[in-house]
Coordinates of C-alpha atoms and ligand atoms in Angstrom, one line a residue:
X1 CA 97.6 104.4 53.5
X2 CA 99.4 104.8 56.4
X3 CA 99.1 107.7 58.8
X4 CA 96.1 108.7 57.2
X5 CA 94.1 111.5 59.2
X6 CA 90.5 108.9 58.6
X7 CA 92.9 106.3 60.5
X8 CA 91.6 106.3 63.8
X9 CA 87.9 104.4 63.2
X10 CA 90.1 101.7 63.0
X11 CA 89.9 102.2 66.7
X12 CA 86.1 101.3 66.5
X13 CA 86.7 98.2 65.1
X14 CA 85.5 95.5 67.4
X15 CA 87.9 93.7 69.9
X16 CA 87.0 89.7 69.9
X17 CA 90.4 88.3 70.5
X18 CA 90.0 84.8 71.7
X19 CA 92.7 85.0 74.7
X20 CA 95.8 82.9 74.9
X21 CA 95.8 82.1 78.6
X22 CA 98.4 79.3 78.5
X23 CA 99.9 81.1 80.8
X24 CA 97.1 80.4 83.0
X25 CA 96.4 76.8 82.2
X26 CA 93.7 77.3 80.7
X27 CA 94.0 77.0 77.0
X28 CA 91.1 78.9 75.2
X29 CA 90.7 76.8 72.2
X30 CA 89.2 78.0 69.5
X31 CA 86.5 75.6 67.9
X32 CA 84.3 77.7 64.9
X33 CA 81.3 76.4 63.5
X34 CA 78.9 76.6 60.2
X35 CA 75.4 75.8 59.8
X36 CA 73.9 75.9 56.7
X37 CA 71.4 79.1 56.6
X38 CA 67.8 77.6 56.1
X39 CA 69.2 74.5 55.0
X40 CA 65.0 73.3 55.8
X41 CA 64.2 74.8 51.9
X42 CA 67.8 74.3 50.6
X43 CA 67.5 70.2 51.3
X44 CA 63.8 70.6 50.0
X45 CA 65.1 72.8 46.6
X46 CA 67.7 70.8 46.2
X47 CA 65.0 67.8 46.8
X48 CA 67.0 65.8 49.2
X49 CA 66.0 62.6 50.4
X50 CA 64.4 62.2 53.3
X51 CA 65.8 61.7 55.9
X52 CA 69.4 61.8 55.3
X53 CA 70.8 62.5 51.8
X54 CA 74.3 60.8 51.6
X55 CA 75.7 61.9 48.8
X56 CA 74.5 65.9 50.5
X57 CA 76.3 64.5 53.7
X58 CA 79.0 63.1 51.5
X59 CA 79.7 66.8 50.1
X60 CA 79.7 68.4 53.5
X61 CA 82.3 66.1 54.5
X62 CA 84.1 67.1 52.0
X63 CA 84.3 70.3 51.8
X64 CA 85.2 70.0 55.6
X65 CA 88.4 67.5 54.6
X66 CA 89.1 70.8 52.3
X67 CA 88.9 73.1 55.1
X68 CA 91.6 71.3 57.4
X69 CA 93.6 71.2 54.4
X70 CA 93.6 75.0 54.3
X71 CA 94.0 75.8 57.7
X72 CA 97.3 74.3 59.7
X73 CA 95.9 74.6 63.0
X74 CA 92.4 73.1 62.8
X75 CA 92.9 69.2 64.0
X76 CA 90.0 68.1 64.3
X77 CA 86.2 68.9 63.0
X78 CA 82.5 67.2 63.5
X79 CA 79.8 67.1 61.3
X80 CA 76.7 66.3 60.3
X81 CA 73.3 67.3 59.0
X82 CA 74.1 71.1 57.7
X83 CA 77.0 71.8 60.8
X84 CA 80.5 71.5 60.8
X85 CA 82.7 72.1 64.3
X86 CA 86.5 72.7 63.9
X87 CA 88.8 72.5 66.3
X88 CA 91.8 74.2 66.3
X89 CA 94.5 73.7 68.1
X90 CA 95.1 75.1 72.0
X91 CA 98.1 77.3 70.7
X92 CA 97.1 79.0 67.5
X93 CA 97.8 82.5 67.0
X94 CA 96.4 82.5 63.4
X95 CA 94.8 85.8 62.4
X96 CA 96.0 86.6 65.9
X97 CA 92.9 84.6 67.4
X98 CA 91.1 87.5 66.2
X99 CA 87.0 85.3 66.4
X100 CA 85.3 87.8 63.0
X101 CA 88.6 87.2 61.0
X102 CA 88.7 83.4 61.4
X103 CA 84.7 82.6 61.6
X104 CA 84.3 84.4 58.5
X105 CA 87.1 82.6 56.7
X106 CA 86.0 79.6 57.4
X107 CA 82.8 79.8 56.7
X108 CA 83.4 81.8 53.5
X109 CA 85.4 79.1 52.4
X110 CA 83.2 76.7 53.7
X111 CA 80.9 77.9 51.1
X112 CA 83.1 78.8 48.3
X113 CA 83.9 75.0 48.0
X114 CA 80.5 74.0 48.6
X115 CA 79.6 75.7 45.3
X116 CA 83.0 74.5 43.6
X117 CA 81.8 70.5 44.3
X118 CA 78.0 70.4 44.1
X119 CA 78.8 69.1 40.4
X120 CA 81.1 66.2 41.9
X121 CA 78.4 64.9 44.2
X122 CA 75.4 65.9 42.0
X123 CA 76.6 65.2 38.5
X124 CA 72.7 65.1 37.7
X125 CA 71.6 67.9 39.6
X126 CA 71.8 72.3 38.7
X127 CA 72.3 74.1 41.6
X128 CA 69.6 76.5 42.0
X129 CA 70.8 79.2 44.0
X130 CA 73.7 79.7 46.2
X131 CA 73.9 78.7 49.9
X132 CA 75.4 80.3 52.5
X133 CA 76.5 79.4 55.9
X134 CA 76.4 81.0 59.6
X135 CA 79.7 80.8 61.5
X136 CA 80.5 81.3 65.5
X137 CA 83.4 80.7 67.8
X138 CA 82.9 78.6 70.6
X139 CA 86.0 78.7 73.1
X140 CA 86.5 75.4 74.8
X141 CA 89.1 76.2 78.3
X142 CA 89.6 73.0 79.3
X143 CA 89.5 69.1 77.1
X144 CA 86.4 69.0 79.7
X145 CA 84.4 71.8 77.8
X146 CA 85.4 70.4 74.4
X147 CA 84.2 67.0 75.5
X148 CA 81.1 68.2 77.1
X149 CA 80.5 70.5 74.2
X150 CA 81.2 67.4 71.9
X151 CA 78.5 65.0 73.4
X152 CA 75.9 68.0 73.2
X153 CA 76.7 68.3 69.8
X154 CA 76.7 64.4 68.8
X155 CA 73.2 64.0 70.9
X156 CA 72.0 65.9 68.6
X157 CA 72.3 64.7 65.9
X158 CA 71.5 61.4 67.2
X159 CA 68.4 62.9 68.7
X160 CA 66.9 64.5 65.4
X161 CA 67.8 61.4 63.2
X162 CA 66.2 59.2 65.1
X163 CA 63.1 61.8 65.4
X164 CA 63.6 62.5 61.2
X165 CA 64.0 58.5 60.8
X166 CA 60.8 58.0 62.3
X167 CA 59.4 61.3 61.3
X168 CA 60.2 60.1 57.6
X169 CA 59.1 56.4 58.0
X170 CA 55.1 57.9 58.7
X171 CA 55.1 59.8 56.0
X172 CA 56.4 57.3 53.6
X173 CA 53.9 55.1 54.4
X174 CA 51.0 57.3 53.9
X175 CA 50.8 59.3 57.4
X176 CA 49.8 63.1 57.4
X177 CA 52.9 65.4 58.2
X178 CA 50.1 67.2 61.4
X179 CA 49.6 63.3 62.3
X180 CA 53.0 62.1 61.9
X181 CA 54.0 65.1 64.2
X182 CA 51.6 64.7 66.2
X183 CA 51.9 60.6 66.9
X184 CA 55.6 61.9 68.1
X185 CA 55.3 64.3 69.7
X186 CA 56.6 63.1 74.0
X187 CA 57.9 60.3 72.3
X188 CA 61.2 58.7 74.5
X189 CA 64.3 57.2 72.6
X190 CA 63.2 53.7 73.7
X191 CA 60.2 54.5 72.2
X192 CA 61.2 55.4 68.6
X193 CA 63.2 52.4 68.3
X194 CA 60.5 50.0 69.3
X195 CA 58.2 52.4 66.4
X196 CA 60.9 51.7 63.9
X197 CA 60.7 48.1 64.8
X198 CA 57.0 47.0 65.1
X199 CA 56.1 48.9 62.6
X200 CA 58.4 49.0 60.2
X201 CA 60.7 46.4 60.9
X202 CA 64.0 48.7 61.1
X203 CA 66.8 48.0 64.1
X204 CA 68.3 51.3 64.8
X205 CA 71.2 50.1 65.7
X206 CA 72.4 49.3 62.2
X207 CA 71.2 52.4 60.0
X208 CA 74.3 53.5 58.5
X209 CA 77.0 55.5 61.1
X210 CA 77.0 58.3 58.9
X211 CA 73.7 59.1 59.8
X212 CA 73.5 57.5 63.3
X213 CA 76.8 59.2 64.6
X214 CA 77.7 61.7 61.9
X215 CA 81.6 61.8 60.9
X216 CA 84.7 63.1 62.3
X217 CA 87.9 64.7 60.1
X218 CA 91.7 64.4 61.8
X219 CA 94.7 65.1 60.4
X220 CA 97.1 62.2 60.1
X221 CA 100.0 61.8 58.0
X222 CA 99.8 59.5 55.1
X223 CA 102.5 58.4 52.5
X224 CA 101.5 59.5 49.0
X225 CA 103.0 59.2 46.3
X226 CA 103.9 62.7 44.1
X227 CA 105.5 61.7 40.8
X228 CA 107.6 59.6 39.1
X229 CA 111.3 59.7 39.1
X230 CA 113.1 59.4 35.1
X231 CA 113.1 55.8 36.2
X232 CA 109.4 55.8 36.7
X233 CA 109.6 55.0 40.5
X234 CA 107.4 56.2 42.8
X235 CA 108.7 59.1 44.8
X236 CA 106.7 59.8 48.2
X237 CA 106.8 62.0 50.7
X238 CA 104.4 62.1 54.3
X239 CA 101.7 64.2 53.3
X240 CA 99.5 65.3 56.2
X241 CA 95.7 64.3 55.6
X242 CA 92.4 64.8 56.6
X243 CA 90.7 61.2 57.5
X244 CA 87.5 60.4 57.9
X245 CA 86.4 58.4 60.8
X246 CA 82.4 57.1 62.6
X247 CA 82.3 57.1 66.2
X248 CA 79.6 56.0 69.0
X249 CA 80.8 58.5 71.5
X250 CA 83.4 61.3 70.1
X251 CA 83.3 62.6 74.0
X252 CA 84.3 59.4 75.3
X253 CA 87.5 59.0 77.1
X254 CA 88.5 56.0 75.1
X255 CA 87.8 57.9 71.5
X256 CA 90.4 60.9 73.3
X257 CA 92.7 57.9 73.7
X258 CA 92.6 56.7 70.5
X259 CA 93.0 60.1 69.2
X260 CA 95.5 62.2 70.9
X261 CA 95.5 64.7 68.7
X262 CA 92.3 65.8 70.6
X263 CA 94.1 67.3 73.6
X264 CA 96.8 69.0 71.8
Ligands
LIG1 P1 68.7 77.7 60.0 O1 69.1 78.6 59.0 O2 68.4 77.9 61.4 O3 70.1 76.6 60.2 P2 67.8 75.1 58.4 O4 66.7 75.3 58.0 O5 69.0 75.0 58.3 O6 67.5 77.3 59.4 P3 68.7 73.0 60.4 O7 68.3 72.7 61.7 O8 70.5 74.0 60.3 O9 67.9 74.7 59.9 O10 68.2 72.0 59.8 C1 69.3 71.8 58.6 C2 67.9 71.3 58.0 O11 68.7 70.6 57.1 C3 66.9 69.9 58.3 O12 65.8 70.2 58.5 C4 67.4 68.6 57.2 O13 66.2 68.2 57.2 C5 67.9 69.4 55.9 N1 69.6 68.6 55.2 C6 70.5 69.0 55.7 N2 71.4 67.9 55.4 C7 70.8 67.2 55.1 C8 70.8 65.7 54.4 N3 71.6 65.6 54.2 N4 69.7 65.2 54.0 C9 68.1 66.0 53.9 N5 68.5 66.7 54.9 C10 69.2 67.5 55.5
LIG2 P1 95.1 90.3 53.1 O1 94.8 88.6 53.0 O2 95.6 90.7 54.4 O3 94.1 90.9 53.4 P2 95.8 90.5 50.3 O4 96.8 90.0 49.8 O5 94.5 90.1 50.1 O6 96.6 90.3 51.7 P3 94.6 93.3 50.9 O7 95.7 94.7 50.9 O8 94.0 93.1 50.8 O9 95.9 92.2 50.5 O10 95.3 93.6 48.8 C1 94.5 92.9 47.7 C2 95.0 92.7 46.9 O11 95.3 92.0 46.2 C3 96.2 93.5 46.2 O12 97.5 93.3 46.3 C4 95.9 94.0 44.7 O13 96.8 94.1 44.0 C5 94.9 92.5 44.8 N1 93.4 92.9 43.7 C6 92.3 92.8 44.3 N2 91.6 93.1 43.4 C7 92.2 93.1 42.2 C8 91.6 93.7 41.3 N3 90.8 94.0 41.0 N4 92.5 94.1 40.1 C9 94.4 93.6 40.0 N5 94.8 93.5 41.2 C10 93.9 93.2 42.4
LIG3 MG1 70.8 75.5 58.9
LIG4 MG1 71.7 72.8 61.2
LIG5 MG1 92.7 91.1 51.0

């Protein structure tokens, strides 16, 4: 309904363009983080293995790979637990860089894929209710800000995983929840590692990278067979596919040098 007398309400929409400041050499890159709503409950109702349910993490990674496939401007993603951060290339003009459009698209697509793929990762378990995800935009004005952001999220992954690993080992060995919480209160990183080693014979460093480091997704060009010709020979094409990588320190210069697309 163009030129309707009611159209003036459009001017009441919130302005939320993430400015493209390339000219000022301040390329505000767009980053979207989604996070499962009340996944403490969702993980309980769906009997996730504690502290880390591998199938649930694989499902999360698979949904994020689908997000990378759906939105060409996303160049990198990092996630763990019930969260994922998606980094857009700095020159992106996707949806005129409007934050609300972009974050709602990413979250709704992610949630829809999560439900669609549930059966693939939990063939024996019914999806008891519909999950939902919050999302927000963070604008990163320099590679340093993005590096700090990634360091922050990966530290959170590490600290949570270390705490949860100790907590669930204690609870599974017979402690009550409050006893385990009391014992872990105010303990440092080193003390938690020692507790795991001396009490349970677990060397924290040998736990799966998927749990300790979280997961990264990059787009890589890979050759794929798309069909076979009349002689039965494979017809190959270069496709951009999401590739899963684990790394100890995703904010480190060495990691960025290995993956120059991060500077993109
Ligand atoms: P909010 O709505 O504020 O995000 P939340 O309960 O989702 O609430 P988070 O801080 O996001 O709080 O924590 C996610 C929760 O989901 C954690 O408590 C974690 O135990 C659980 N969880 C997520 N993924 C897994 C998994 N793969 N295995 C086991 N537990 C998981
Ligand atoms: P955009 O991404 O810009 O929103 P769009 O194709 O979704 O693009 P809309 O203006 O939102 O554009 O129009 C929605 C389209 O979906 C219409 O063209 C309409 O034909 C189609 N559509 C939606 N619901 C129905 C329905 N119930 N029956 C038939 N067609 C429908
Ligand atoms: Mg959550
Ligand atoms: Mg979370
Ligand atoms: Mg539409």
